[in-house]
Amino acid sequence: LGPGDQLQLTLLDPGASELGGSLEILNDGSASLALVGNVVLEGLTLNQANRWLQTLYKKYLLRPDLNLRVTRPRPLQVSVVGEVENAGLYSLTPSEVSQTEGGPSTSISGLPTVVTAIQKAGGLTLNADLSNVRLQRRLPGNALQLRETKLDLLALLRLGDKTQNPFLFDGDTLVVGKATIPDREVMELAAANLSPKSIQVNVIGEVVQPGR
């Protein structure tokens, strides 16, 4: 959970049902709840938040059973760096229009994945190492702890191994490594939807029309 998430709180005790309702996590990571006041929910998983709120409501209710669910998730903010055409910070939603440099636009519906982020960043460069893609993720909780996983997009493209294309979480960082020797066969394999359809070069010197 994080700032911008819209939630629905339902208290299962019929006598306390009016205490529930819709709420939104504010920029400081907190949400305002009846009886218990402001509660920090940022960094918790949905299950952790359910257990935490149930513990807080135990002080006020004989039957503190509740259900917290996400009604509208915030856009995911992910960083894509390394050997991609347009490295940077991107906002991803369940409904995206992705386009590699020079290629046709493609509508994508569903939760964003690693491939979605690479397409959003314009596709891979000619120096990308598809077997060396690292996904860095912050672990739930207040502590700034990261976990890193190495992905092999070659296994995805050659064998259809979808475990190499996981769903992204808010705050993820995707690092595409650089190949020491570019593999032409690999880049032809990725050209379907991970690489730009055209590249730009500068021609200067003793030519009739120098330029890009």
mmCIF file of N, CA, C and O in Angstrom, residues 124-133 152-155 157-158 177 179 181-195:
data_model
loop_
_atom_site.group_PDB
_atom_site.id
_atom_site.type_symbol
_atom_site.label_atom_id
_atom_site.label_comp_id
_atom_site.label_asym_id
_atom_site.label_seq_id
_atom_site.Cartn_x
_atom_site.Cartn_y
_atom_site.Cartn_z
ATOM 1 N N LEU A 124 14.824 -2.014 -26.121
ATOM 2 C CA LEU A 124 16.218 -2.266 -25.804
ATOM 3 C C LEU A 124 17.146 -1.587 -26.803
ATOM 4 O O LEU A 124 16.782 -1.380 -27.958
ATOM 5 N N THR A 125 18.357 -1.281 -26.356
ATOM 6 C CA THR A 125 19.384 -0.809 -27.279
ATOM 7 C C THR A 125 20.067 -2.014 -27.923
ATOM 8 O O THR A 125 19.858 -3.167 -27.519
ATOM 9 N N LEU A 126 20.908 -1.745 -28.894
ATOM 10 C CA LEU A 126 21.618 -2.824 -29.582
ATOM 11 C C LEU A 126 22.671 -3.475 -28.697
ATOM 12 O O LEU A 126 23.203 -4.535 -29.041
ATOM 13 N N ASN A 127 23.006 -2.841 -27.574
ATOM 14 C CA ASN A 127 24.037 -3.379 -26.679
ATOM 15 C C ASN A 127 23.456 -4.099 -25.473
ATOM 16 O O ASN A 127 24.180 -4.460 -24.552
ATOM 17 N N ALA A 128 22.145 -4.306 -25.442
ATOM 18 C CA ALA A 128 21.507 -4.909 -24.275
ATOM 19 C C ALA A 128 21.869 -6.381 -24.144
ATOM 20 O O ALA A 128 21.999 -7.103 -25.130
ATOM 21 N N ASP A 129 22.044 -6.808 -22.904
ATOM 22 C CA ASP A 129 22.287 -8.216 -22.580
ATOM 23 C C ASP A 129 20.997 -8.787 -22.002
ATOM 24 O O ASP A 129 20.663 -8.557 -20.843
ATOM 25 N N LEU A 130 20.253 -9.531 -22.801
ATOM 26 C CA LEU A 130 18.948 -10.035 -22.382
ATOM 27 C C LEU A 130 19.038 -11.055 -21.260
ATOM 28 O O LEU A 130 18.060 -11.292 -20.553
ATOM 29 N N SER A 131 20.202 -11.660 -21.080
ATOM 30 C CA SER A 131 20.363 -12.643 -19.997
ATOM 31 C C SER A 131 20.808 -11.994 -18.701
ATOM 32 O O SER A 131 21.016 -12.683 -17.702
ATOM 33 N N ASN A 132 20.952 -10.680 -18.698
ATOM 34 C CA ASN A 132 21.423 -9.963 -17.513
ATOM 35 C C ASN A 132 20.506 -8.773 -17.236
ATOM 36 O O ASN A 132 20.862 -7.627 -17.468
ATOM 37 N N VAL A 133 19.307 -9.075 -16.782
ATOM 38 C CA VAL A 133 18.344 -8.042 -16.400
ATOM 39 C C VAL A 133 18.074 -8.208 -14.906
ATOM 40 O O VAL A 133 17.719 -9.303 -14.451
ATOM 41 N N ASP A 152 16.245 -13.588 -16.897
ATOM 42 C CA ASP A 152 16.814 -14.007 -18.174
ATOM 43 C C ASP A 152 15.719 -13.897 -19.244
ATOM 44 O O ASP A 152 14.887 -14.796 -19.389
ATOM 45 N N LEU A 153 15.720 -12.782 -19.965
ATOM 46 C CA LEU A 153 14.696 -12.584 -20.990
ATOM 47 C C LEU A 153 14.891 -13.500 -22.194
ATOM 48 O O LEU A 153 13.958 -13.695 -22.976
ATOM 49 N N LEU A 154 16.092 -14.068 -22.331
ATOM 50 C CA LEU A 154 16.290 -15.041 -23.411
ATOM 51 C C LEU A 154 15.419 -16.266 -23.189
ATOM 52 O O LEU A 154 14.857 -16.826 -24.136
ATOM 53 N N ALA A 155 15.299 -16.686 -21.924
ATOM 54 C CA ALA A 155 14.443 -17.834 -21.621
ATOM 55 C C ALA A 155 12.985 -17.504 -21.904
ATOM 56 O O ALA A 155 12.213 -18.381 -22.312
ATOM 57 N N LEU A 157 11.945 -15.366 -24.336
ATOM 58 C CA LEU A 157 11.747 -15.275 -25.778
ATOM 59 C C LEU A 157 11.930 -16.614 -26.481
ATOM 60 O O LEU A 157 11.235 -16.917 -27.450
ATOM 61 N N ARG A 158 12.866 -17.429 -25.999
ATOM 62 C CA ARG A 158 13.156 -18.694 -26.673
ATOM 63 C C ARG A 158 12.262 -19.832 -26.198
ATOM 64 O O ARG A 158 11.844 -20.680 -26.990
ATOM 65 N N GLY A 177 21.364 -4.893 -18.310
ATOM 66 C CA GLY A 177 22.816 -4.906 -18.429
ATOM 67 C C GLY A 177 23.304 -4.710 -19.855
ATOM 68 O O GLY A 177 22.533 -4.807 -20.824
ATOM 69 N N ALA A 179 25.859 -5.870 -22.903
ATOM 70 C CA ALA A 179 26.586 -7.028 -23.420
ATOM 71 C C ALA A 179 27.998 -6.621 -23.811
ATOM 72 O O ALA A 179 28.209 -5.555 -24.384
ATOM 73 N N ILE A 181 29.854 -8.289 -25.995
ATOM 74 C CA ILE A 181 29.858 -8.471 -27.452
ATOM 75 C C ILE A 181 28.405 -8.624 -27.881
ATOM 76 O O ILE A 181 27.774 -9.637 -27.581
ATOM 77 N N PRO A 182 27.829 -7.637 -28.570
ATOM 78 C CA PRO A 182 26.426 -7.746 -28.999
ATOM 79 C C PRO A 182 26.186 -8.996 -29.831
ATOM 80 O O PRO A 182 26.968 -9.327 -30.728
ATOM 81 N N ASP A 183 25.142 -9.716 -29.515
ATOM 82 C CA ASP A 183 24.780 -10.958 -30.198
ATOM 83 C C ASP A 183 23.684 -10.647 -31.214
ATOM 84 O O ASP A 183 22.551 -10.352 -30.851
ATOM 85 N N ARG A 184 24.020 -10.712 -32.491
ATOM 86 C CA ARG A 184 23.054 -10.361 -33.543
ATOM 87 C C ARG A 184 21.834 -11.280 -33.504
ATOM 88 O O ARG A 184 20.697 -10.842 -33.674
ATOM 89 N N GLU A 185 22.067 -12.558 -33.229
ATOM 90 C CA GLU A 185 20.951 -13.512 -33.195
ATOM 91 C C GLU A 185 19.984 -13.159 -32.060
ATOM 92 O O GLU A 185 18.768 -13.233 -32.226
ATOM 93 N N VAL A 186 20.562 -12.768 -30.933
ATOM 94 C CA VAL A 186 19.721 -12.410 -29.781
ATOM 95 C C VAL A 186 18.879 -11.180 -30.094
ATOM 96 O O VAL A 186 17.686 -11.122 -29.792
ATOM 97 N N MET A 187 19.480 -10.181 -30.709
ATOM 98 C CA MET A 187 18.744 -8.956 -30.997
ATOM 99 C C MET A 187 17.670 -9.194 -32.047
ATOM 100 O O MET A 187 16.605 -8.588 -32.001
ATOM 101 N N GLU A 188 17.924 -10.073 -33.007
ATOM 102 C CA GLU A 188 16.883 -10.412 -33.977
ATOM 103 C C GLU A 188 15.720 -11.113 -33.283
ATOM 104 O O GLU A 188 14.555 -10.919 -33.633
ATOM 105 N N LEU A 189 16.037 -11.912 -32.275
ATOM 106 C CA LEU A 189 15.001 -12.611 -31.520
ATOM 107 C C LEU A 189 14.136 -11.626 -30.750
ATOM 108 O O LEU A 189 12.920 -11.779 -30.658
ATOM 109 N N ALA A 190 14.768 -10.588 -30.199
ATOM 110 C CA ALA A 190 14.040 -9.609 -29.392
ATOM 111 C C ALA A 190 13.351 -8.548 -30.231
ATOM 112 O O ALA A 190 12.554 -7.773 -29.707
ATOM 113 N N ALA A 191 13.650 -8.494 -31.517
ATOM 114 C CA ALA A 191 13.152 -7.403 -32.357
ATOM 115 C C ALA A 191 11.632 -7.392 -32.477
ATOM 116 O O ALA A 191 11.051 -6.378 -32.846
ATOM 117 N N ALA A 192 11.000 -8.522 -32.175
ATOM 118 C CA ALA A 192 9.552 -8.610 -32.336
ATOM 119 C C ALA A 192 8.832 -7.523 -31.548
ATOM 120 O O ALA A 192 7.973 -6.830 -32.076
ATOM 121 N N ASN A 193 9.164 -7.354 -30.268
ATOM 122 C CA ASN A 193 8.459 -6.336 -29.485
ATOM 123 C C ASN A 193 9.297 -5.720 -28.384
ATOM 124 O O ASN A 193 8.781 -4.993 -27.555
ATOM 125 N N LEU A 194 10.598 -5.993 -28.361
ATOM 126 C CA LEU A 194 11.446 -5.435 -27.311
ATOM 127 C C LEU A 194 12.487 -4.452 -27.836
ATOM 128 O O LEU A 194 13.150 -3.792 -27.049
ATOM 129 N N SER A 195 12.662 -4.369 -29.140
ATOM 130 C CA SER A 195 13.701 -3.518 -29.703
ATOM 131 C C SER A 195 13.094 -2.454 -30.598
ATOM 132 O O SER A 195 12.017 -2.636 -31.161
#
